[in-house]
Short mmCIF file of N, CA and C in Angstrom, two decimals:
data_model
loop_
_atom_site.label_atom_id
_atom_site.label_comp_id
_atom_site.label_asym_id
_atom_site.label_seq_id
_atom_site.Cartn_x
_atom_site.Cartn_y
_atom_site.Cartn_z
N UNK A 1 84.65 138.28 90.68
CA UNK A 1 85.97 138.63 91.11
C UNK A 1 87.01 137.62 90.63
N UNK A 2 86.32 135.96 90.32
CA UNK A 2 87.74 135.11 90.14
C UNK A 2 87.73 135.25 88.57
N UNK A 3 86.61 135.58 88.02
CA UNK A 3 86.53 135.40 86.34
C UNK A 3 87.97 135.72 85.86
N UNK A 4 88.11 136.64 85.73
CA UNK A 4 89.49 136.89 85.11
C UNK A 4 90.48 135.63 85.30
N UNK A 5 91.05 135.85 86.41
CA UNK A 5 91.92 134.91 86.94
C UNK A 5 91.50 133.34 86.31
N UNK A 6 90.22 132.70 86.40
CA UNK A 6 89.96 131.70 86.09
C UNK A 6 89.84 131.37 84.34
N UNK A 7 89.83 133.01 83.70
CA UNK A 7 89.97 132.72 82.74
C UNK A 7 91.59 132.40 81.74
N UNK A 8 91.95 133.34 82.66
CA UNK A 8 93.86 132.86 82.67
C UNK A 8 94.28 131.88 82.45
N UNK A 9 93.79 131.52 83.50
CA UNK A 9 94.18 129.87 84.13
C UNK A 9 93.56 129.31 83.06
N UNK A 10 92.23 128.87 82.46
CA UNK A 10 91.77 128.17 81.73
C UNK A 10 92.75 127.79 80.55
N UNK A 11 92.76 129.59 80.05
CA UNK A 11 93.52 129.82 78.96
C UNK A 11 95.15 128.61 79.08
N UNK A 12 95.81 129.33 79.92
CA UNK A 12 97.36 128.60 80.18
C UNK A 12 96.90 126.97 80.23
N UNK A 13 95.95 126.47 81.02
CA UNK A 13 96.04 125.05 80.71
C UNK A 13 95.79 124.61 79.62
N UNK A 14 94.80 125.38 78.69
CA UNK A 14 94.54 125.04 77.36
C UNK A 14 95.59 124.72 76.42
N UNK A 15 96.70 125.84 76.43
CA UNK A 15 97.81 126.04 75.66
C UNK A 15 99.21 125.08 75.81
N UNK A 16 99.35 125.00 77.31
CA UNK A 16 100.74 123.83 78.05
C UNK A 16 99.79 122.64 77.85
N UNK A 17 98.66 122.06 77.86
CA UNK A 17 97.78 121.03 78.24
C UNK A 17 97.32 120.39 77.02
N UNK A 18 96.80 121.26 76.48
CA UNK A 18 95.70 120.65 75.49
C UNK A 18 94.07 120.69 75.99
N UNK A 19 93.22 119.91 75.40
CA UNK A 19 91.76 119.75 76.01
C UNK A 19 91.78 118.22 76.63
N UNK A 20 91.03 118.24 77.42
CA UNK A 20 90.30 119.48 77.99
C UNK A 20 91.06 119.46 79.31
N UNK A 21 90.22 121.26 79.55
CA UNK A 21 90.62 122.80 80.22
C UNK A 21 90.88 121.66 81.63
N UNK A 22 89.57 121.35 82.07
CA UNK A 22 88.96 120.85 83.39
C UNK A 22 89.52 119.50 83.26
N UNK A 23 89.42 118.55 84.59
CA UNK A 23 89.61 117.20 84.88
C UNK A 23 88.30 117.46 85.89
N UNK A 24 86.85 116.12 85.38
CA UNK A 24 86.05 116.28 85.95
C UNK A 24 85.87 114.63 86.62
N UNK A 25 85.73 114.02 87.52
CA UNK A 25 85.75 112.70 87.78
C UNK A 25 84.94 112.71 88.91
N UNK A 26 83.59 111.76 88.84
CA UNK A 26 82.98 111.41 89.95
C UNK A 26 83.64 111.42 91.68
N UNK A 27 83.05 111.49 92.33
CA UNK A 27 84.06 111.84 94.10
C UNK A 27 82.50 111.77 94.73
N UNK A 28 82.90 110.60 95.74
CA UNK A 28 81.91 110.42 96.81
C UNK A 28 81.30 111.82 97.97
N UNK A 29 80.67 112.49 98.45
CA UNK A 29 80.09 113.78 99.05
C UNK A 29 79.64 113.31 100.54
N UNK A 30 78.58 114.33 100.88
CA UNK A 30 78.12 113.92 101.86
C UNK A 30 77.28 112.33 102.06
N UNK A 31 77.56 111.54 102.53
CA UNK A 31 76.60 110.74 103.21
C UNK A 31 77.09 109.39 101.84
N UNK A 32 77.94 109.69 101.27
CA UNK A 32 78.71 108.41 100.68
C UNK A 32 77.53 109.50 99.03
N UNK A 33 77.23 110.24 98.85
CA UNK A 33 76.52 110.30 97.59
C UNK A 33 77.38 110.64 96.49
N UNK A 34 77.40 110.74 95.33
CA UNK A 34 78.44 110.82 94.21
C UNK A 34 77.84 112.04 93.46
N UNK A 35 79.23 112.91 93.41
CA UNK A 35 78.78 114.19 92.43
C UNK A 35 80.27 113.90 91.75
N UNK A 36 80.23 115.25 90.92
CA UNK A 36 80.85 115.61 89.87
C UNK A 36 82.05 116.42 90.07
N UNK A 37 83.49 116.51 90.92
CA UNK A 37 84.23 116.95 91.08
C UNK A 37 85.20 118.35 89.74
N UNK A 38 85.42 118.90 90.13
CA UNK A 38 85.86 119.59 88.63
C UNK A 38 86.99 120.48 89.03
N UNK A 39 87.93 120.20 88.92
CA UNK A 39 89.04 120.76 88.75
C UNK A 39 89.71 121.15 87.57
N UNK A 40 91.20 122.19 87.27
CA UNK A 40 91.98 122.12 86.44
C UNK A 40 92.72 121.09 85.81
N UNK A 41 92.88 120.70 84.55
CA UNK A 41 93.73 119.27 84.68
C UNK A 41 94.80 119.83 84.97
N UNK A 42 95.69 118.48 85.34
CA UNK A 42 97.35 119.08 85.45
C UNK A 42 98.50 117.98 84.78
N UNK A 43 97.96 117.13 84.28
CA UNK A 43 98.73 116.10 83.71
C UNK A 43 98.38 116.20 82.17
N UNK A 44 98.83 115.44 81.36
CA UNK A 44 99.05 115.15 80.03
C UNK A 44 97.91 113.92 79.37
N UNK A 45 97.50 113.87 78.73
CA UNK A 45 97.27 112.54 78.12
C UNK A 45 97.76 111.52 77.17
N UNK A 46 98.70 111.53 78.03
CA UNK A 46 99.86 110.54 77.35
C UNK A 46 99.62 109.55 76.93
N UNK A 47 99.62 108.25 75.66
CA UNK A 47 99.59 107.25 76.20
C UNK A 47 101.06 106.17 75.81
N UNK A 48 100.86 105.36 76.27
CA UNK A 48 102.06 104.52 75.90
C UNK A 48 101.99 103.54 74.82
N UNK A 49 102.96 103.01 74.21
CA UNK A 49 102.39 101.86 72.72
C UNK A 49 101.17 101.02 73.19
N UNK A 50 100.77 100.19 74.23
CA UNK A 50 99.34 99.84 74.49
C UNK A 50 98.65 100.41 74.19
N UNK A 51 98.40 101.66 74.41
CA UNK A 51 97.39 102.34 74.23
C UNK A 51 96.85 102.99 75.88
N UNK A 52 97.64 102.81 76.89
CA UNK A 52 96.98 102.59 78.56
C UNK A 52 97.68 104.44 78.55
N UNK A 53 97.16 104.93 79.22
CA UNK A 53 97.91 106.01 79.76
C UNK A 53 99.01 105.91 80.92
N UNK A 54 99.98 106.66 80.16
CA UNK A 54 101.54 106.66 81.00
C UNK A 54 100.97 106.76 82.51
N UNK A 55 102.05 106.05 83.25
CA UNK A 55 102.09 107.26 84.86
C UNK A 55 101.89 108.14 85.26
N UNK A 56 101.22 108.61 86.27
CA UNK A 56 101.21 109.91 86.66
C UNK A 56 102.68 110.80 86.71
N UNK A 57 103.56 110.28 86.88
CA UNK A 57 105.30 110.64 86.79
C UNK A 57 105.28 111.35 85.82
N UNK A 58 104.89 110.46 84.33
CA UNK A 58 105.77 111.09 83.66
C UNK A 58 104.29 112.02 82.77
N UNK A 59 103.02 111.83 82.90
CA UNK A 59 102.13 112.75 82.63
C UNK A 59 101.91 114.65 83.57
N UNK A 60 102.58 114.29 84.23
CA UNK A 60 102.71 115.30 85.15
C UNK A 60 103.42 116.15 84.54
N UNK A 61 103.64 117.51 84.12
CA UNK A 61 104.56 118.17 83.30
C UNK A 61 104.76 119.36 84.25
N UNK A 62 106.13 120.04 84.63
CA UNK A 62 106.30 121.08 85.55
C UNK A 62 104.81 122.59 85.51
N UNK A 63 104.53 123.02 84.21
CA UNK A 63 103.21 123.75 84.24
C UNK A 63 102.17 123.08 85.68
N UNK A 64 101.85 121.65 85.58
CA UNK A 64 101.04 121.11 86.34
C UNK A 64 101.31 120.83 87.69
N UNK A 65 102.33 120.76 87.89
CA UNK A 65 103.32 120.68 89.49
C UNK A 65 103.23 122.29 90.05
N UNK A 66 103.37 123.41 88.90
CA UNK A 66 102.99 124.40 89.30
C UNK A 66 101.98 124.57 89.72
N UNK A 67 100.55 124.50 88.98
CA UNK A 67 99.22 124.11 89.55
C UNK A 67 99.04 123.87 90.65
N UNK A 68 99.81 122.81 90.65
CA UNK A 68 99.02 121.74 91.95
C UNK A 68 100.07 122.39 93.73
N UNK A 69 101.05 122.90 92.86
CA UNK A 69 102.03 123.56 94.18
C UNK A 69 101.33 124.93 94.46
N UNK A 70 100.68 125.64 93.80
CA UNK A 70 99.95 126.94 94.50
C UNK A 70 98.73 126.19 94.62
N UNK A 71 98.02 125.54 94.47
CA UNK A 71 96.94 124.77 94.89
C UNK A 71 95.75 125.46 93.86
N UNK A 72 96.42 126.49 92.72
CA UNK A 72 95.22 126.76 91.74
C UNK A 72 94.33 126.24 91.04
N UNK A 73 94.60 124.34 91.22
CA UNK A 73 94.33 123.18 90.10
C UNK A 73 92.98 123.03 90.94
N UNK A 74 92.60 123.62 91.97
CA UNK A 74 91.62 123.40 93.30
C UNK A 74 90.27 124.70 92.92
N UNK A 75 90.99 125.51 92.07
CA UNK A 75 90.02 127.22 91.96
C UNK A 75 88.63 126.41 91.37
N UNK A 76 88.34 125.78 90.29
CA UNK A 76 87.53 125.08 90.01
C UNK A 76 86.24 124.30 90.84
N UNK A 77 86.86 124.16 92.11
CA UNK A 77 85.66 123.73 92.47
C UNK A 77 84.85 124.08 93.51
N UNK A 78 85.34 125.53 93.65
CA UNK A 78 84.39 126.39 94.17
C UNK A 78 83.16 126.53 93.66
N UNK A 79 83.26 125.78 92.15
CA UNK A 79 81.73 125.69 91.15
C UNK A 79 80.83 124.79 92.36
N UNK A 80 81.43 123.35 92.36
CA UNK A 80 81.09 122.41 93.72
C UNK A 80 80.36 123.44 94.74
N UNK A 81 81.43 124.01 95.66
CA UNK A 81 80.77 124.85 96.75
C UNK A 81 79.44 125.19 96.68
N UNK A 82 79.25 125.87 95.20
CA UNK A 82 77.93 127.00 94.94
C UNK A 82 76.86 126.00 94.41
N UNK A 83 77.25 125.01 94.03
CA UNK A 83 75.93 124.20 94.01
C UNK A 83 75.48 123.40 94.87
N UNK A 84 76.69 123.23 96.56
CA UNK A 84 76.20 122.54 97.70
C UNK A 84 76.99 121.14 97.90
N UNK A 85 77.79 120.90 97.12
CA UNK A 85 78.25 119.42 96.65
C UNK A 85 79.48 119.74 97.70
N UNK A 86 80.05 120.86 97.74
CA UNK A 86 81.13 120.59 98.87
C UNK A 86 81.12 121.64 99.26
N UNK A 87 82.15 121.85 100.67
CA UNK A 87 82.38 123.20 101.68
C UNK A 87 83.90 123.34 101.26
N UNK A 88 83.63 124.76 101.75
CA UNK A 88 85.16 125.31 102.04
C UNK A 88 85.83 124.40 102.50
N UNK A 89 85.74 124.08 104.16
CA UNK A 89 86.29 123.00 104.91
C UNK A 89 85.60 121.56 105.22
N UNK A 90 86.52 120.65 104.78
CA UNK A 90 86.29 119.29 105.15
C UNK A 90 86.78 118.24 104.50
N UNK A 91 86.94 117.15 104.75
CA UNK A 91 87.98 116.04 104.73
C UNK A 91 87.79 116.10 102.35
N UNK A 92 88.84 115.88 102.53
CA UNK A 92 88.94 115.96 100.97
C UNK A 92 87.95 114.99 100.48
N UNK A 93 87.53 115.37 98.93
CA UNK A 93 86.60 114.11 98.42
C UNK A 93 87.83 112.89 97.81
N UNK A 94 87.48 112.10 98.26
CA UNK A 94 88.61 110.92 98.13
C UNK A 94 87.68 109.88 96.50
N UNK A 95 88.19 108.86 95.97
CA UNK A 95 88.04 108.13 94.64
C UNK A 95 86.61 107.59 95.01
N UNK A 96 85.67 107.00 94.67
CA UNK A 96 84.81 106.35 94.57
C UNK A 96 84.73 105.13 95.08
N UNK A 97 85.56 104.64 94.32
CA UNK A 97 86.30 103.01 94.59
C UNK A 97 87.06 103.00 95.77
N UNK A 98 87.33 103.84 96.58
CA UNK A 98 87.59 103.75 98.06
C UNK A 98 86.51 103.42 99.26
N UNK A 99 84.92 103.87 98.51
CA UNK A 99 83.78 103.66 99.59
C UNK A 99 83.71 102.43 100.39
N UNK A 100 84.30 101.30 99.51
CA UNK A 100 83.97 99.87 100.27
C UNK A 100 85.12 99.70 101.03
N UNK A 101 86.63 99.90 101.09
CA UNK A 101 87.24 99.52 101.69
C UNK A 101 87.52 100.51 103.02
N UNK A 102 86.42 101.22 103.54
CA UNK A 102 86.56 102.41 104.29
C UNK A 102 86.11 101.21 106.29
N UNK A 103 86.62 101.22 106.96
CA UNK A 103 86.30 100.95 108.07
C UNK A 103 85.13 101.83 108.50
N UNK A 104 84.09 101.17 109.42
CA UNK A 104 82.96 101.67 110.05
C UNK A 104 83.60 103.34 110.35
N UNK A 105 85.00 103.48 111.36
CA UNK A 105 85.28 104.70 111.51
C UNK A 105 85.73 105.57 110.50
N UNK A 106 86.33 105.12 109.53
CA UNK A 106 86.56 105.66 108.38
C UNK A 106 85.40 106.72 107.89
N UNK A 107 84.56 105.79 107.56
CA UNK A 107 83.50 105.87 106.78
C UNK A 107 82.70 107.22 107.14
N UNK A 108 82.63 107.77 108.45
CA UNK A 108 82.00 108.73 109.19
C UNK A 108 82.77 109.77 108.40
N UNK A 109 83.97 109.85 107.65
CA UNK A 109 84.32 111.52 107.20
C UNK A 109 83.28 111.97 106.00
N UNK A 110 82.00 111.13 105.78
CA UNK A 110 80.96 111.35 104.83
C UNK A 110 79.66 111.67 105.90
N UNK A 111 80.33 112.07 106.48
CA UNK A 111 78.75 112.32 107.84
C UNK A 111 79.21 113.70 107.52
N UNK A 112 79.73 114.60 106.93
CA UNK A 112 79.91 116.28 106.19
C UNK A 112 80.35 116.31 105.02
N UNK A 113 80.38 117.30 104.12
CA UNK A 113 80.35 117.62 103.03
C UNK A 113 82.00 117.65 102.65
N UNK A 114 82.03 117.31 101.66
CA UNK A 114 84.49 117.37 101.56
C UNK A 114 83.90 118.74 101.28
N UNK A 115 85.62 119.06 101.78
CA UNK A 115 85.68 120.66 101.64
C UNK A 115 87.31 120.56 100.54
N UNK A 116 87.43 121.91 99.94
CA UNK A 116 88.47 121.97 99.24
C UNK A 116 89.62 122.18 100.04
N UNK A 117 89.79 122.07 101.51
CA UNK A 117 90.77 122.10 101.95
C UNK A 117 89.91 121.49 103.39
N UNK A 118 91.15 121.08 104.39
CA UNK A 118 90.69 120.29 105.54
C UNK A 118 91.85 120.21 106.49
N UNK A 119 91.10 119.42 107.92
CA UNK A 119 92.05 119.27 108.74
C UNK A 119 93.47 118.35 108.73
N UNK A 120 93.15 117.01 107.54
CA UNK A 120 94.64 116.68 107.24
C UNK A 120 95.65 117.13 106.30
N UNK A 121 94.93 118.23 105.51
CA UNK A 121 95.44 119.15 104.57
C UNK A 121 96.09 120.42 105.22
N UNK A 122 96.10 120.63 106.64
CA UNK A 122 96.55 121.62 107.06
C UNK A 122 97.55 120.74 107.95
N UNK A 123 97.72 119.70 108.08
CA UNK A 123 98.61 118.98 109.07
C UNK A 123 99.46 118.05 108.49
N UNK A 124 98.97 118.11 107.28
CA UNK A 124 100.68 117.34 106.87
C UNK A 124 100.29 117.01 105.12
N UNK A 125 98.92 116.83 105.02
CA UNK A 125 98.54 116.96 102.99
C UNK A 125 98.70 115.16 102.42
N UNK A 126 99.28 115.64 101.22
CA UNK A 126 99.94 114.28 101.17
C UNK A 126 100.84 113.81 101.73
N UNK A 127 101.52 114.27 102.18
CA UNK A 127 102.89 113.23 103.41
C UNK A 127 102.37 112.31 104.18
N UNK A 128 100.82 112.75 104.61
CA UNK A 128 100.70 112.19 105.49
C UNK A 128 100.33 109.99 105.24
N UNK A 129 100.42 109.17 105.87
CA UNK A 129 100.23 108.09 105.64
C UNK A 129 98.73 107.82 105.34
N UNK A 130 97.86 106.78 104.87
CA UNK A 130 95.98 107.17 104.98
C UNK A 130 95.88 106.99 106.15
N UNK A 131 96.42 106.32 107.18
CA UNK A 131 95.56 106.02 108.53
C UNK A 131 95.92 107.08 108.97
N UNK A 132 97.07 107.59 108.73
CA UNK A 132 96.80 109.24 109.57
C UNK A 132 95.81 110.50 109.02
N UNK A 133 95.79 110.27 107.93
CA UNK A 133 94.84 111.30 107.37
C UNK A 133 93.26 110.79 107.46
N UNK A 134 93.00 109.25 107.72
CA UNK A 134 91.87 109.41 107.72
C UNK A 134 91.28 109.79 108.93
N UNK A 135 91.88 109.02 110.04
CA UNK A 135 91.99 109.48 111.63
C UNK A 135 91.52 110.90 111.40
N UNK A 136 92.11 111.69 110.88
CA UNK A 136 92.10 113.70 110.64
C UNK A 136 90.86 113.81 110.22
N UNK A 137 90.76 113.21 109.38
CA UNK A 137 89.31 113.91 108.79
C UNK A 137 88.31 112.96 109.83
N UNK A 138 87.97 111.98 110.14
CA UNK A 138 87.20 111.61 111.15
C UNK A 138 87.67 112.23 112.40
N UNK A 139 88.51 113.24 112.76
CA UNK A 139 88.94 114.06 114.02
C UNK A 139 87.78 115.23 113.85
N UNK A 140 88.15 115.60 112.52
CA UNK A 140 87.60 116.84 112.03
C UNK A 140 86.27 116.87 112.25
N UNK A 141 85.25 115.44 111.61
CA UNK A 141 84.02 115.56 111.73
C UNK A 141 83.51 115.70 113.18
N UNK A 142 83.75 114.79 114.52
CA UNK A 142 84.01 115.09 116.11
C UNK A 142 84.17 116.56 116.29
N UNK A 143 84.62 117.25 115.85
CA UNK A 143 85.39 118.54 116.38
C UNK A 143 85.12 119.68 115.51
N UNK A 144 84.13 119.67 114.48
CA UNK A 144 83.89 120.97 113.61
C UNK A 144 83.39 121.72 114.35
N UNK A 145 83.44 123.11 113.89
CA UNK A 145 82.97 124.13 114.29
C UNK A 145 83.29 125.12 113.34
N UNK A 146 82.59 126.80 113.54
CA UNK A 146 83.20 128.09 112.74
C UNK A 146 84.51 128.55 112.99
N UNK A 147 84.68 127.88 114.49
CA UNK A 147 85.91 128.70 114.70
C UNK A 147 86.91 127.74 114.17
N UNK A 148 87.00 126.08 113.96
CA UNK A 148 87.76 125.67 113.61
C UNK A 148 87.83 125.52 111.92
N UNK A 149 87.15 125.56 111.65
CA UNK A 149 86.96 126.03 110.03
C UNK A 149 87.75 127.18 110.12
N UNK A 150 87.96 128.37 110.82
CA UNK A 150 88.13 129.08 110.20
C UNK A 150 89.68 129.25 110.57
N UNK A 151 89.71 128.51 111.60
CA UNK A 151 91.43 128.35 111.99
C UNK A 151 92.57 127.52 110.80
N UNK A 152 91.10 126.15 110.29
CA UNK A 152 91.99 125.84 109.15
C UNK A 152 92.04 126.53 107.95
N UNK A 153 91.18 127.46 107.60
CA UNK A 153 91.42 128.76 106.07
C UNK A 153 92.31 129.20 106.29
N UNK A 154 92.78 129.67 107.63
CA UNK A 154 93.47 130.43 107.81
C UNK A 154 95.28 129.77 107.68
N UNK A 155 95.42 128.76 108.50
CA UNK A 155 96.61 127.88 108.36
C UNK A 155 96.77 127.05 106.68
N UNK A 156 95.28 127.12 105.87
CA UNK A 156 95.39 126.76 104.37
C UNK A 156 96.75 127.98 103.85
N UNK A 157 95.73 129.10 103.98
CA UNK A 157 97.03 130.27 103.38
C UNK A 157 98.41 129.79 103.41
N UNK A 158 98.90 129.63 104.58
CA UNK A 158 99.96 129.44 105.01
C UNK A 158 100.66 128.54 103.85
N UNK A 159 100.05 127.02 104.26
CA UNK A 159 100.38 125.69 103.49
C UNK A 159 100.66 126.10 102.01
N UNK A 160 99.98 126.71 101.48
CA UNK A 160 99.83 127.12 100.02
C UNK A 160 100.74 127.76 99.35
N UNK A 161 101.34 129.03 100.21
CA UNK A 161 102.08 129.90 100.36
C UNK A 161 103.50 129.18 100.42
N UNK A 162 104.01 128.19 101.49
CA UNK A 162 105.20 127.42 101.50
C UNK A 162 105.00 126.40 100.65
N UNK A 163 103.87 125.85 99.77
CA UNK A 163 104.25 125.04 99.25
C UNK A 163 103.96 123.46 99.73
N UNK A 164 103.85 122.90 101.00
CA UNK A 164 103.93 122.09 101.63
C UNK A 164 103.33 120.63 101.26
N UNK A 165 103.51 119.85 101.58
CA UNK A 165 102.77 118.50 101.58
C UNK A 165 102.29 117.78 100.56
N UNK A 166 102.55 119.34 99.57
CA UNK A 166 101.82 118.95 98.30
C UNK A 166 102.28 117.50 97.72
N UNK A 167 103.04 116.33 97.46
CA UNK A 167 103.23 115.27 97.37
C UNK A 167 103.81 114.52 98.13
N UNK A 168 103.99 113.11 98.30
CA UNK A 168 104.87 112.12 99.51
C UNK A 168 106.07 112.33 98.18
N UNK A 169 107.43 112.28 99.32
CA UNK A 169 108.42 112.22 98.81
C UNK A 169 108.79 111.48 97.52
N UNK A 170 109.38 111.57 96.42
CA UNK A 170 109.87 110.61 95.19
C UNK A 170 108.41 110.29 94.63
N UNK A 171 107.08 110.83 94.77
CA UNK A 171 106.03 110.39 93.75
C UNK A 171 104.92 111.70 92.98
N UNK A 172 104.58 111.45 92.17
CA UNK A 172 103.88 112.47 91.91
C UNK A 172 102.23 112.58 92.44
N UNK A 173 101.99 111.42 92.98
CA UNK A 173 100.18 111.32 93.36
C UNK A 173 100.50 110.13 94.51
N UNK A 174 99.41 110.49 95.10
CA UNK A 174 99.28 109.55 96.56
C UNK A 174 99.15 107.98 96.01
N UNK A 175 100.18 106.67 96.69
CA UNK A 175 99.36 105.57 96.37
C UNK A 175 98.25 105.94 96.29
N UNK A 176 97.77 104.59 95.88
CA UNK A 176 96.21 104.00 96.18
C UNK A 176 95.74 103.95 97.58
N UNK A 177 94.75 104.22 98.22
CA UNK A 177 94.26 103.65 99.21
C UNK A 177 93.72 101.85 98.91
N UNK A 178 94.38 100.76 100.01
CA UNK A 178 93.75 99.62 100.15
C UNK A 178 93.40 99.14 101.16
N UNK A 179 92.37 99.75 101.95
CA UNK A 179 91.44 99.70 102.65
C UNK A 179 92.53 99.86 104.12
N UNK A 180 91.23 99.34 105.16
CA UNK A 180 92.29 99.24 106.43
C UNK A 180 93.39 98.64 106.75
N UNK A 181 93.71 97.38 106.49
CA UNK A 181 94.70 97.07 106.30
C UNK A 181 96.12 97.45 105.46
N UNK A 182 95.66 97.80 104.83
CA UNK A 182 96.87 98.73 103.56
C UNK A 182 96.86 100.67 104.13
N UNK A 183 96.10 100.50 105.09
CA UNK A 183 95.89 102.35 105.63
C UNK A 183 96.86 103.22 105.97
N UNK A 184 98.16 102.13 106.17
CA UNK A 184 99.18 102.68 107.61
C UNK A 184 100.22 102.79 106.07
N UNK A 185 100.29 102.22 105.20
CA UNK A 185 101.38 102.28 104.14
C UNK A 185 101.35 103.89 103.57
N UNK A 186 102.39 104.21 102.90
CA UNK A 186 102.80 105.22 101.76
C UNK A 186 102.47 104.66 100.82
#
């Protein structure tokens, strides 16, 4: 049923983008384990006279803001889902290099599987600060269920539909996370 559509999509990123189609980057799973994340890219591969790749700012090109504002840059890893690596619902898969600076409570949003959408993704996305989003997803793991899974698919629509949260004000990608102490910052 998504083939088509995903082949669209492939297509259009191929053409505004270049190669490659996908952005695939390691992402910590259940129980701290590391799989293979795979999404649409949505940025450029820019680089600058160094040779380093530009900012996310200015690699970001409106095609990819489109992406990432209907949340289509996400269709991709429903591949994830079907091989077990993630759920529908649950705390997003966050960088790798975040595992060590995670507090004991932190650390529990790997006691379930990331899902492509979640409870701080329905409550505020990126706006939100990390200590509030991580709080969410360690809320989430306390408090799962079918019915609340299915309360957040349902409030996903919504988010997707308006557009919402999708970045913190004036940036194109979330700081960095730096651990607990750096949690409460933008």
């Amino acid at each position: 049923m998504l083939a088509l559509p995903l082949a669209v999509l492939a297509l259009l990123v191929r053409v505004k983008l270049g190669s490659p189609v996908l952005f695939v980057q390691p992402r910590p799973g259940y129980r701290g384990r590391t799989f293979r994340l795979v999404k649409f890219r949505t940025m450029t591969s820019a680089r600058g006279p160094d040779g380093g790749l530009l900012p996310d700012a200015e690699r970001l090109t409106g095609f990819g803001r489109w992406l990432r504002s209907t949340s289509l840059d996400e269709l991709p890893e429903l591949w994830n889902v079907v091989k077990g690596e993630m759920s529908l619902v649950g705390p997003r898969p966050l960088l790798v290099e975040y595992l060590p600076l995670y507090s004991a409570r932190q650390a529990r949003r790997h006691e379930v599987r990331p899902g492509i959408t979640g409870w701080s993704q329905v409550r505020g996305r990126n706006e939100l600060d990390w200590a509030s989003r991580l709080e969410m997803d360690v809320w989430y793991v306390e408090h799962r269920s079918l019915r609340l899974d299915f309360r957040i698919l349902c409030r996903t629509v919504g988010k997707v539909l308006k557009a919402e949260g999708i970045s913190q004000d004036g940036r194109a990608t979330m700081d960095a996370f730096r651990g607990e102490h750096g949690a409460s910052q933008h």
